Short mmCIF file of C-alpha atoms in Angstrom, two decimals:
data_model
loop_
_atom_site.label_atom_id
_atom_site.label_comp_id
_atom_site.label_asym_id
_atom_site.label_seq_id
_atom_site.Cartn_x
_atom_site.Cartn_y
_atom_site.Cartn_z
CA UNK A 215 78.35 -9.75 -21.11
CA UNK A 216 75.59 -9.93 -18.56
CA UNK A 217 76.69 -13.50 -17.70
CA UNK A 218 80.30 -12.33 -17.18
CA UNK A 219 79.10 -9.55 -14.87
CA UNK A 220 77.13 -12.02 -12.78
CA UNK A 221 80.16 -14.31 -12.55
CA UNK A 222 82.36 -11.41 -11.41
CA UNK A 223 79.89 -10.42 -8.71
CA UNK A 224 79.60 -14.03 -7.56
CA UNK A 225 83.39 -14.35 -7.31
CA UNK A 226 83.58 -11.05 -5.41
CA UNK A 227 81.13 -12.40 -2.83
CA UNK A 228 83.01 -15.74 -2.62
CA UNK A 229 86.34 -13.99 -2.02
CA UNK A 230 84.85 -11.67 0.59
CA UNK A 231 83.46 -14.65 2.49
CA UNK A 232 86.79 -16.48 2.21
CA UNK A 233 88.83 -13.51 3.44
CA UNK A 234 86.47 -12.85 6.35
CA UNK A 235 86.63 -16.47 7.49
CA UNK A 236 90.36 -17.01 6.89
CA UNK A 237 91.48 -13.77 8.54
CA UNK A 238 88.90 -13.50 11.33
CA UNK A 239 86.19 -16.17 11.46
CA UNK A 240 88.61 -19.09 11.84
CA UNK A 241 89.95 -17.63 15.09
CA UNK A 242 86.45 -17.08 16.42
CA UNK A 243 85.68 -20.70 15.56
CA UNK A 244 88.72 -21.84 17.57
CA UNK A 245 87.55 -19.78 20.52
CA UNK A 246 84.00 -21.16 20.36
CA UNK A 247 85.25 -24.74 20.00
CA UNK A 248 87.10 -24.73 23.34
CA UNK A 249 86.23 -24.07 26.97
CA UNK A 250 87.70 -24.14 30.45
CA UNK A 251 87.95 -27.66 31.88
CA UNK A 252 85.33 -28.59 34.43
CA UNK A 253 84.06 -31.62 36.31
CA UNK A 254 80.47 -32.59 37.10
CA UNK A 255 81.44 -33.39 40.69
CA UNK A 256 82.75 -29.85 41.24
CA UNK A 257 79.84 -27.57 42.07
CA UNK A 258 81.50 -24.29 41.19
CA UNK A 259 84.48 -23.04 39.22
CA UNK A 260 84.51 -19.55 40.69
CA UNK A 261 87.37 -20.28 43.09
CA UNK A 262 89.52 -21.97 40.41
CA UNK A 263 92.46 -20.04 38.98
CA UNK A 264 92.34 -20.09 35.19
CA UNK A 265 95.70 -20.41 33.42
CA UNK A 266 96.38 -20.17 29.67
CA UNK A 267 99.46 -22.18 28.64
CA UNK A 268 101.46 -21.41 25.48
CA UNK A 269 104.50 -23.32 24.20
CA UNK A 270 107.31 -22.70 21.71
CA UNK A 271 106.46 -19.43 19.90
CA UNK A 272 110.05 -19.59 18.60
CA UNK A 273 110.03 -16.28 16.71
CA UNK A 274 111.73 -16.57 13.34
CA UNK A 275 114.99 -14.67 12.73
CA UNK A 276 118.06 -14.77 10.53
CA UNK A 277 119.03 -18.17 11.98
CA UNK A 278 115.72 -19.80 11.00
CA UNK A 279 115.93 -20.05 7.21
CA UNK A 280 119.58 -19.23 6.62
CA UNK A 281 118.61 -15.95 4.95
CA UNK A 282 120.10 -12.51 5.67
CA UNK A 283 118.08 -10.13 7.82
CA UNK A 284 117.47 -7.85 4.82
CA UNK A 285 115.89 -10.68 2.78
CA UNK A 286 112.33 -9.89 1.65
CA UNK A 287 111.41 -13.58 1.92
CA UNK A 288 112.56 -13.70 5.56
CA UNK A 289 110.75 -10.47 6.41
CA UNK A 290 107.52 -11.74 4.83
CA UNK A 291 107.80 -15.04 6.72
CA UNK A 292 108.44 -13.19 9.99
CA UNK A 293 105.52 -10.83 9.44
CA UNK A 294 102.90 -13.47 8.65
CA UNK A 295 104.13 -15.81 11.39
CA UNK A 296 104.01 -12.98 13.94
CA UNK A 297 100.59 -11.89 12.67
CA UNK A 298 99.17 -15.39 13.00
CA UNK A 299 100.43 -15.78 16.59
CA UNK A 300 99.16 -12.31 17.53
CA UNK A 301 95.72 -13.11 16.12
CA UNK A 302 95.70 -16.45 17.92
CA UNK A 303 96.60 -14.81 21.21
CA UNK A 304 94.25 -11.85 20.79
CA UNK A 305 91.22 -13.65 19.31
CA UNK A 306 91.40 -17.20 20.66
CA UNK A 307 93.25 -17.04 24.02
CA UNK A 308 92.69 -13.66 25.67
CA UNK A 309 88.87 -13.82 25.17
CA UNK A 310 88.90 -16.63 27.75
CA UNK A 311 90.04 -13.98 30.27
CA UNK A 312 92.75 -16.07 31.95
CA UNK A 313 93.96 -15.17 35.43
CA UNK A 314 97.52 -16.28 34.57
CA UNK A 315 99.46 -16.72 31.30
CA UNK A 316 102.26 -19.27 31.19
CA UNK A 317 104.94 -19.69 28.48
CA UNK A 318 106.75 -23.05 28.35
CA UNK A 319 109.98 -21.80 26.75
CA UNK A 320 111.60 -21.26 23.35
CA UNK A 321 110.42 -17.69 22.98
CA UNK A 322 112.99 -17.09 20.20
CA UNK A 323 114.52 -19.29 17.54
CA UNK A 324 118.16 -18.23 17.56
CA UNK A 325 118.21 -16.68 21.02
CA UNK A 326 121.65 -17.88 22.17
CA UNK A 327 123.33 -16.95 18.88
CA UNK A 328 121.89 -13.50 18.26
CA UNK A 329 123.75 -10.30 18.94
CA UNK A 330 122.37 -7.95 21.57
CA UNK A 331 120.81 -5.77 18.88
CA UNK A 332 119.08 -8.71 17.19
CA UNK A 333 117.99 -10.06 20.54
CA UNK A 334 116.38 -6.75 21.49
CA UNK A 335 114.60 -6.62 18.16
CA UNK A 336 113.18 -10.12 18.69
CA UNK A 337 112.22 -9.17 22.24
CA UNK A 338 110.28 -6.17 20.90
CA UNK A 339 108.44 -8.44 18.44
CA UNK A 340 107.67 -10.92 21.23
CA UNK A 341 106.13 -8.20 23.38
CA UNK A 342 104.11 -6.92 20.45
CA UNK A 343 102.79 -10.36 19.46
CA UNK A 344 101.63 -11.27 22.95
CA UNK A 345 100.44 -7.79 23.89
CA UNK A 346 102.95 -7.45 26.70
CA UNK A 347 103.15 -3.71 26.15
CA UNK A 348 99.40 -3.58 26.69
CA UNK A 349 99.68 -5.96 29.63
CA UNK A 350 102.04 -3.55 31.35
CA UNK A 351 99.11 -1.16 31.59
CA UNK A 352 97.03 -4.03 33.05
CA UNK A 353 99.30 -5.72 35.59
CA UNK A 354 96.45 -7.79 37.04
CA UNK A 355 97.31 -10.68 34.65
CA UNK A 356 100.58 -12.29 35.82
CA UNK A 357 102.82 -13.86 33.16
CA UNK A 358 105.35 -16.60 33.93
CA UNK A 359 108.15 -17.86 31.66
CA UNK A 360 110.30 -20.95 31.28
CA UNK A 361 113.68 -20.86 29.60
CA UNK A 362 114.12 -23.10 26.56
CA UNK A 363 117.08 -24.41 24.63
CA UNK A 364 116.40 -21.78 21.92
CA UNK A 365 116.60 -19.06 24.58
CA UNK A 366 119.79 -19.95 26.47
CA UNK A 367 121.16 -22.96 24.60
CA UNK A 368 122.39 -26.31 25.93
CA UNK A 369 125.22 -26.77 28.40
CA UNK A 370 127.88 -27.00 25.69
CA UNK A 371 127.02 -23.43 24.69
CA UNK A 372 126.16 -21.63 27.90
CA UNK A 373 129.19 -23.07 29.68
CA UNK A 374 131.28 -21.05 27.21
CA UNK A 375 128.89 -18.08 26.95
CA UNK A 376 127.38 -17.57 30.42
CA UNK A 377 126.26 -14.06 29.41
CA UNK A 378 123.16 -15.58 27.78
CA UNK A 379 121.78 -16.23 31.29
CA UNK A 380 122.12 -12.64 32.42
CA UNK A 381 120.53 -11.39 29.19
CA UNK A 382 117.60 -13.77 29.60
CA UNK A 383 117.05 -13.17 33.32
CA UNK A 384 117.10 -9.41 32.84
CA UNK A 385 113.88 -9.59 30.81
CA UNK A 386 112.17 -12.83 31.87
CA UNK A 387 113.30 -13.33 35.48
CA UNK A 388 114.77 -16.34 37.23
CA UNK A 389 115.16 -19.68 35.52
CA UNK A 390 114.32 -21.78 38.62
CA UNK A 391 111.44 -20.63 40.79
CA UNK A 392 108.04 -21.52 42.19
CA UNK A 393 104.68 -19.76 42.10
CA UNK A 394 101.23 -20.61 43.41
CA UNK A 395 97.87 -20.39 41.65
CA UNK A 396 94.94 -21.14 43.88
CA UNK A 397 96.18 -23.88 46.14
CA UNK A 398 98.45 -25.47 43.52
CA UNK A 399 102.23 -24.98 43.52
CA UNK A 400 103.88 -24.67 40.11
CA UNK A 401 107.57 -25.57 40.05
CA UNK A 402 109.57 -24.04 37.18
CA UNK A 403 112.97 -25.61 36.42
CA UNK A 404 115.69 -24.86 33.88
CA UNK A 405 115.73 -28.29 32.24
CA UNK A 406 118.74 -27.47 30.05
CA UNK A 407 120.99 -27.46 33.11
CA UNK A 408 119.84 -30.73 34.71
CA UNK A 409 121.76 -33.02 32.33
CA UNK A 410 124.59 -30.55 31.88
CA UNK A 411 127.20 -33.23 31.24
CA UNK A 412 129.83 -31.78 33.53
CA UNK A 413 129.06 -33.09 37.00
CA UNK A 414 130.50 -30.06 38.74
CA UNK A 415 128.80 -27.47 36.57
CA UNK A 416 127.73 -24.40 38.53
CA UNK A 417 124.42 -24.13 36.68
CA UNK A 418 123.64 -27.81 37.20
CA UNK A 419 124.38 -27.62 40.91
CA UNK A 420 122.22 -24.55 41.47
CA UNK A 421 119.24 -26.12 39.69
CA UNK A 422 119.39 -29.33 41.74
CA UNK A 423 119.83 -27.43 44.98
CA UNK A 424 116.66 -25.49 44.20
CA UNK A 425 114.75 -28.70 43.51
CA UNK A 426 115.89 -30.34 46.73
CA UNK A 427 114.74 -27.37 48.80
CA UNK A 428 111.19 -27.98 47.53
CA UNK A 429 111.04 -31.71 48.10
CA UNK A 430 109.99 -31.58 51.78
CA UNK A 431 107.40 -28.88 51.08
CA UNK A 432 103.77 -28.74 52.16
CA UNK A 433 102.33 -32.10 51.17
CA UNK A 434 98.76 -30.77 51.14
CA UNK A 435 99.49 -28.54 48.14
CA UNK A 436 99.61 -30.48 44.88
CA UNK A 437 102.55 -29.65 42.65
CA UNK A 438 102.73 -29.18 38.89
CA UNK A 439 106.19 -29.62 37.37
CA UNK A 440 107.00 -27.23 34.49
CA UNK A 441 109.94 -28.21 32.30
CA UNK A 442 110.74 -27.19 28.75
CA UNK A 443 112.41 -30.51 27.88
CA UNK A 444 110.02 -33.45 28.41
CA UNK A 445 110.75 -36.26 30.83
CA UNK A 446 112.16 -39.54 29.62
CA UNK A 447 109.87 -42.07 27.98
CA UNK A 448 110.82 -45.36 26.23
CA UNK A 449 111.25 -45.29 22.48
CA UNK A 450 108.04 -45.48 20.40
CA UNK A 451 105.85 -44.63 23.37
CA UNK A 452 102.33 -43.75 22.05
CA UNK A 453 101.48 -40.08 22.40
CA UNK A 454 97.71 -40.23 22.23
CA UNK A 455 95.16 -39.22 19.57
CA UNK A 456 96.12 -35.56 19.24
CA UNK A 457 99.60 -36.07 17.79
CA UNK A 458 99.92 -35.49 14.04
CA UNK A 459 103.63 -36.27 13.48
CA UNK A 460 105.66 -39.44 14.12
CA UNK A 461 106.86 -40.04 17.66
CA UNK A 462 110.39 -38.77 18.32
CA UNK A 463 112.67 -41.12 20.21
CA UNK A 464 115.42 -40.22 22.65
CA UNK A 465 118.55 -38.62 21.23
CA UNK A 466 121.31 -37.00 23.28
CA UNK A 467 124.41 -35.50 21.66
CA UNK A 468 127.49 -34.60 23.71
CA UNK A 469 130.31 -32.25 22.90
CA UNK A 470 133.87 -33.54 22.78
CA UNK A 471 135.98 -33.81 25.92
CA UNK A 472 132.95 -33.82 28.23
CA UNK A 473 132.10 -30.20 27.44
CA UNK A 474 128.36 -30.67 27.88
CA UNK A 475 125.30 -31.50 25.81
CA UNK A 476 124.71 -30.10 22.33
CA UNK A 477 121.19 -31.53 21.87
CA UNK A 478 118.65 -33.79 23.58
CA UNK A 479 115.00 -34.70 22.92
CA UNK A 480 114.15 -35.76 26.48
CA UNK A 481 115.77 -35.67 29.89
CA UNK A 482 117.64 -38.82 30.81
CA UNK A 483 115.88 -41.59 32.70
CA UNK A 484 117.94 -41.00 35.85
CA UNK A 485 117.13 -37.27 35.89
CA UNK A 486 113.44 -37.89 35.19
CA UNK A 487 113.07 -40.48 37.95
CA UNK A 488 114.87 -38.24 40.44
CA UNK A 489 112.63 -35.27 39.59
CA UNK A 490 109.47 -37.31 40.06
CA UNK A 491 110.65 -38.84 43.34
CA UNK A 492 111.72 -35.49 44.84
CA UNK A 493 108.78 -33.33 43.77
CA UNK A 494 105.97 -35.93 43.54
CA UNK A 495 103.95 -33.80 41.08
CA UNK A 496 100.36 -34.53 40.15
CA UNK A 497 100.97 -33.23 36.62
CA UNK A 498 103.91 -32.43 34.34
CA UNK A 499 103.75 -29.83 31.57
CA UNK A 500 106.48 -29.62 28.91
CA UNK A 501 107.17 -28.26 25.44
CA UNK A 502 110.19 -28.60 23.11
CA UNK A 503 108.62 -31.32 20.92
CA UNK A 504 106.40 -28.90 18.92
CA UNK A 505 103.65 -31.55 18.79
CA UNK A 506 101.09 -32.83 21.24
CA UNK A 507 101.98 -35.84 23.36
CA UNK A 508 100.35 -37.27 26.48
CA UNK A 509 102.12 -40.00 28.44
CA UNK A 510 101.69 -41.51 31.90
CA UNK A 511 104.75 -42.12 34.08
CA UNK A 512 104.66 -44.96 36.59
CA UNK A 513 106.03 -43.97 40.00
CA UNK A 514 106.01 -45.56 43.47
CA UNK A 515 103.44 -42.99 44.61
CA UNK A 516 101.12 -43.53 41.64
CA UNK A 517 100.80 -42.65 37.95
CA UNK A 518 101.77 -39.13 36.85
CA UNK A 519 100.43 -37.66 33.60
CA UNK A 520 102.66 -35.51 31.41
CA UNK A 521 101.24 -33.23 28.72
CA UNK A 522 103.74 -32.11 26.10
CA UNK A 523 102.11 -29.10 24.50
CA UNK A 524 102.42 -28.37 20.79
CA UNK A 525 103.73 -25.10 19.43
CA UNK A 526 101.52 -22.06 18.95
CA UNK A 527 103.34 -21.21 15.69
CA UNK A 528 102.27 -22.65 12.33
CA UNK A 529 105.86 -22.29 11.05
CA UNK A 530 107.44 -24.76 13.48
CA UNK A 531 106.57 -28.05 11.81
CA UNK A 532 103.12 -28.59 13.28
CA UNK A 533 100.07 -28.17 11.03
CA UNK A 534 97.82 -28.11 14.10
CA UNK A 535 99.05 -25.40 16.50
CA UNK A 536 97.50 -25.43 19.94
CA UNK A 537 97.38 -24.02 23.46
CA UNK A 538 96.09 -25.31 26.78
CA UNK A 539 93.53 -24.13 29.31
CA UNK A 540 94.32 -25.21 32.88
CA UNK A 541 92.16 -24.78 35.98
CA UNK A 542 93.93 -24.81 39.35
CA UNK A 543 91.40 -25.58 42.06
CA UNK A 544 91.12 -24.79 45.77
CA UNK A 545 92.79 -26.69 48.55
CA UNK A 546 91.27 -30.05 49.48
CA UNK A 547 90.74 -31.31 52.98
CA UNK A 548 93.65 -32.86 54.82
CA UNK A 549 92.23 -36.39 54.55
CA UNK A 550 91.37 -36.15 50.87
CA UNK A 551 93.55 -37.97 48.35
CA UNK A 552 91.51 -37.04 45.26
CA UNK A 553 93.77 -34.57 43.48
CA UNK A 554 92.42 -34.93 39.92
CA UNK A 555 89.96 -32.06 40.39
CA UNK A 556 92.68 -29.76 41.71
CA UNK A 557 94.34 -29.51 38.29
CA UNK A 558 92.21 -29.94 35.18
CA UNK A 559 93.38 -29.35 31.62
CA UNK A 560 91.82 -28.94 28.20
CA UNK A 561 93.79 -28.93 24.94
CA UNK A 562 92.59 -26.34 22.40
CA UNK A 563 93.52 -26.10 18.73
CA UNK A 564 94.13 -22.96 16.72
CA UNK A 565 93.31 -22.32 13.03
CA UNK A 566 95.22 -24.45 10.55
CA UNK A 567 96.97 -21.54 8.90
CA UNK A 568 98.76 -23.67 6.31
CA UNK A 569 95.42 -25.06 5.15
CA UNK A 570 93.98 -21.55 4.94
CA UNK A 571 96.79 -20.39 2.64
CA UNK A 572 96.40 -23.53 0.50
CA UNK A 573 92.69 -22.72 0.31
CA UNK A 574 93.55 -19.20 -0.94
CA UNK A 575 95.82 -20.62 -3.66
CA UNK A 576 93.23 -23.17 -4.82
CA UNK A 577 90.47 -20.57 -4.90
CA UNK A 578 92.68 -18.22 -6.91
CA UNK A 579 93.32 -20.98 -9.47
CA UNK A 580 89.59 -21.76 -9.70
CA UNK A 581 88.85 -18.05 -10.12
CA UNK A 582 91.25 -17.76 -13.06
CA UNK A 583 89.87 -20.91 -14.71
CA UNK A 584 86.28 -19.71 -14.38
CA UNK A 585 87.08 -16.29 -15.80
CA UNK A 586 89.00 -17.76 -18.74
CA UNK A 587 86.62 -20.56 -19.74
CA UNK A 588 83.25 -19.15 -18.68
CA UNK A 589 80.94 -18.97 -21.77
CA UNK A 590 80.09 -15.49 -22.99
CA UNK A 591 76.36 -16.26 -22.99
CA UNK A 592 76.40 -18.23 -19.76
CA UNK A 593 76.02 -21.93 -19.10
CA UNK A 594 72.83 -22.11 -21.17
CA UNK A 595 74.90 -21.69 -24.34
CA UNK A 596 76.74 -24.95 -23.74
CA UNK A 597 75.43 -27.95 -25.75
CA UNK A 598 75.06 -30.26 -22.83
CA UNK A 599 73.31 -27.57 -20.79
CA UNK A 600 70.74 -26.90 -23.55
CA UNK A 601 70.19 -30.65 -23.90
CA UNK A 602 69.72 -30.97 -20.16
CA UNK A 603 67.26 -28.05 -20.07
CA UNK A 604 65.33 -29.48 -23.05
CA UNK A 605 65.17 -32.87 -21.37
CA UNK A 606 63.83 -31.36 -18.17
CA UNK A 607 61.23 -29.36 -20.07
CA UNK A 608 60.05 -32.37 -22.08
CA UNK A 609 59.89 -34.51 -18.95
CA UNK A 610 57.80 -31.88 -17.24
CA UNK A 611 55.52 -31.46 -20.24
CA UNK A 612 55.01 -35.22 -20.52
CA UNK A 613 54.20 -35.51 -16.86
CA UNK A 614 51.70 -32.65 -17.12
CA UNK A 615 50.05 -34.12 -20.25
CA UNK A 616 49.62 -37.51 -18.55
CA UNK A 617 47.92 -35.86 -15.63
CA UNK A 618 45.61 -33.96 -17.96
CA UNK A 619 44.66 -37.10 -19.92
CA UNK A 620 43.85 -38.89 -16.70
CA UNK A 621 41.64 -36.02 -15.57
CA UNK A 622 39.86 -36.01 -18.95
CA UNK A 623 39.12 -39.70 -18.57
CA UNK A 624 37.68 -39.14 -15.13
CA UNK A 625 35.23 -36.52 -16.45
CA UNK A 626 33.41 -38.94 -18.86
CA UNK A 627 29.81 -40.30 -18.42
CA UNK A 628 29.20 -43.97 -17.58
CA UNK A 629 26.15 -46.28 -17.94
CA UNK A 630 25.20 -49.52 -16.21
CA UNK A 631 25.30 -52.70 -18.35
CA UNK A 632 24.22 -56.14 -17.16
CA UNK A 633 25.74 -59.27 -18.66
CA UNK A 634 24.13 -62.67 -19.12
CA UNK A 635 24.94 -63.74 -15.57
CA UNK A 636 23.28 -60.65 -14.11
CA UNK A 637 26.48 -58.86 -13.08
CA UNK A 638 26.56 -55.11 -13.44
CA UNK A 639 29.38 -53.24 -15.20
CA UNK A 640 30.07 -49.54 -15.65
CA UNK A 641 30.83 -48.69 -19.27
CA UNK A 642 31.87 -45.24 -20.46
CA UNK A 643 29.48 -43.71 -22.95
CA UNK A 644 30.82 -42.95 -26.38
CA UNK A 645 31.13 -39.24 -27.01
CA UNK A 646 31.04 -37.89 -30.51
CA UNK A 647 34.12 -35.77 -31.13
CA UNK A 648 33.86 -32.52 -32.96
CA UNK A 649 35.46 -32.46 -36.34
CA UNK A 650 39.14 -31.57 -36.11
CA UNK A 651 40.33 -28.26 -37.39
CA UNK A 652 43.41 -30.00 -38.81
CA UNK A 653 41.57 -32.50 -41.06
CA UNK A 654 42.53 -32.86 -44.66
CA UNK A 655 39.26 -31.29 -45.88
CA UNK A 656 37.41 -28.28 -44.55
CA UNK A 657 34.22 -26.46 -45.68
CA UNK A 658 34.35 -22.75 -46.30
CA UNK A 659 31.19 -20.60 -46.53
CA UNK A 660 28.37 -22.09 -48.64
CA UNK A 661 30.54 -23.74 -51.24
CA UNK A 662 32.07 -27.16 -51.18
CA UNK A 663 35.59 -26.22 -52.03
CA UNK A 664 37.94 -28.95 -50.73
CA UNK A 665 41.68 -28.63 -50.23
CA UNK A 666 43.44 -31.97 -50.24
CA UNK A 667 46.99 -32.97 -49.48
CA UNK A 668 47.45 -34.31 -52.97
CA UNK A 669 47.52 -30.77 -54.19
CA UNK A 670 51.11 -30.61 -53.09
CA UNK A 671 52.04 -32.82 -56.01
CA UNK A 672 51.32 -29.97 -58.40
CA UNK A 673 53.79 -27.62 -56.71
CA UNK A 674 56.75 -26.54 -58.76
CA UNK A 675 59.98 -28.34 -58.02
CA UNK A 676 63.15 -26.22 -57.99
CA UNK A 677 65.49 -26.55 -60.88
CA UNK A 678 68.44 -28.76 -60.10
CA UNK A 679 70.80 -26.43 -61.93
CA UNK A 680 69.87 -23.61 -59.60
CA UNK A 681 70.65 -25.84 -56.59
CA UNK A 682 74.05 -26.67 -57.99
CA UNK A 683 74.91 -23.05 -58.56
CA UNK A 684 73.79 -22.03 -55.08
CA UNK A 685 75.82 -24.84 -53.54
CA UNK A 686 78.89 -23.75 -55.42
CA UNK A 687 78.46 -20.16 -54.24
CA UNK A 688 78.06 -21.31 -50.64
CA UNK A 689 81.17 -23.41 -50.89
CA UNK A 690 83.13 -20.48 -52.24
CA UNK A 691 81.93 -18.28 -49.37
CA UNK A 692 82.93 -20.92 -46.80
CA UNK A 693 86.33 -21.18 -48.39
CA UNK A 694 86.73 -17.45 -48.02
CA UNK A 695 85.81 -17.65 -44.37
CA UNK A 696 88.24 -20.48 -43.70
CA UNK A 697 90.98 -18.60 -45.40
CA UNK A 698 90.94 -15.81 -42.81
CA UNK A 699 90.21 -17.32 -39.35
CA UNK A 700 93.27 -15.92 -37.60
CA UNK A 701 92.07 -12.34 -37.21
CA UNK A 702 88.72 -13.24 -35.67
CA UNK A 703 90.34 -15.80 -33.39
CA UNK A 704 92.95 -13.34 -32.16
CA UNK A 705 90.22 -10.78 -31.63
CA UNK A 706 88.24 -13.23 -29.48
CA UNK A 707 91.32 -14.11 -27.43
CA UNK A 708 92.09 -10.45 -26.81
CA UNK A 709 88.48 -9.76 -25.81
CA UNK A 710 88.50 -12.70 -23.41
CA UNK A 711 91.85 -11.59 -21.95
CA UNK A 712 90.55 -8.07 -21.45
CA UNK A 713 87.43 -9.44 -19.76
CA UNK A 714 89.53 -11.62 -17.41
CA UNK A 715 91.78 -8.69 -16.44
CA UNK A 716 88.77 -6.45 -15.93
CA UNK A 717 87.09 -9.00 -13.66
CA UNK A 718 90.28 -9.54 -11.64
CA UNK A 719 90.63 -5.80 -11.13
CA UNK A 720 87.03 -5.56 -9.90
CA UNK A 721 87.47 -8.51 -7.50
CA UNK A 722 90.74 -7.11 -6.17
CA UNK A 723 89.31 -3.60 -5.80
CA UNK A 724 86.61 -4.91 -3.49
CA UNK A 725 88.57 -7.51 -1.51
CA UNK A 726 92.11 -6.14 -1.14
CA UNK A 727 90.91 -3.20 1.02
CA UNK A 728 88.93 -5.68 3.13
CA UNK A 729 92.03 -7.84 3.58
CA UNK A 730 94.24 -4.86 4.46
CA UNK A 731 91.69 -3.59 6.96
CA UNK A 732 91.59 -6.98 8.73
CA UNK A 733 95.38 -7.20 8.62
CA UNK A 734 96.11 -3.84 10.20
CA UNK A 735 93.22 -4.19 12.64
CA UNK A 736 95.00 -7.13 14.26
CA UNK A 737 98.56 -5.84 13.86
CA UNK A 738 98.26 -2.38 15.38
CA UNK A 739 98.41 -2.10 19.16
CA UNK A 740 95.16 -1.03 20.77
#
């Protein structure tokens, strides 16, 4: 029983360490593993504007899994997905103290298709996850948004339901605009309207007019293009070392009768080339793909790097959620053409939440197996363990005895002996050994009484008939024992089951409150 108690305490400590790391320590590790980008040639970062970039939260709703809103499975999935993103934002992003927060679109999953009531509910969850209610009390951190296809839909949808634009703009602002951070201009475009399909679409025309007004802008300010849908790249273009899923090739689906686009992976080549030629950005940031991808576009004015940022949510098909830290530097001199230190980026990874939950499941299975099969008297009661311990003891005893014999040999007396050739040799003197106490004969008192081993021959031998009778009685007893094994076996199983349940209750009593405390600590608004 003492061994079972020790096992229970050990499992309690193991579960406490697991819960603390999985629910809190993993996010601290993500924070410590990343840093703001810097360059050795830049003497100071104090005048750089620090921007945290987040892509594709895509909050789950009734359109995500095809389950009704009242489904317990859907509510559990929503809760743990929201909790993970809130922890990521609170524990791994906000501690960097960014000056600006930027969302690259797809705030919701079924945004265009939700009713106003469902949309408001998702909006409330979005504000809670990313602490926007708390940010309202601290307006010194500006937040900028891009519209995504899961927010307003593609042209085939919003051309029929233009009210999705007014609902989006009421909460998140304009869909095409520009803002400055440091001396860098960030251009935000509604990418879903650029390849609208219908050439005379009102939304398409307004987006291109906005872009053309920026093309002759101040050339001394580097521009960063922000688009939810990535720019065109040839099929099977490598995405760099950070991508974990296969590369997605171009796919554009059109509605019938030229009613617009129903889906597209990337902007078309003509749209992408026109954007790059008009804006001449030094960097392009995009989302939509849910996985990391870095490509370089060749343009007449030089190569342009595009970073497609992976989703922040662990439920959107990416086992390695991420965010980006971007530093926007000060203005360079008029004659300088080195713009790479104006905009520096660093990709940061968040905890692998799927792996953490798999770890929980595996540890639970190991816990049950240990409690069920752990020996009552501990590991020492196992045959192989006793053999191993005996072997180690005998090896140690043999090693100690050899050392002692060697020391005894070193303590002997030696004498010099010369041979016929006159060479000297050291020879150990013979030492008379005291008579052994275990010899066959020993002297007692004054007499000469001798006890010899041959005396054993005169001992009485047991009667063979008695042996036969005893053997028969033993056999009959064994037969009686074999005849009733079921009761003792059932009793042992019930005792082991009771011990397992008791240990599980103890482990849960210590660790469930710890888990609940960590859960509500991160969920409740401060």
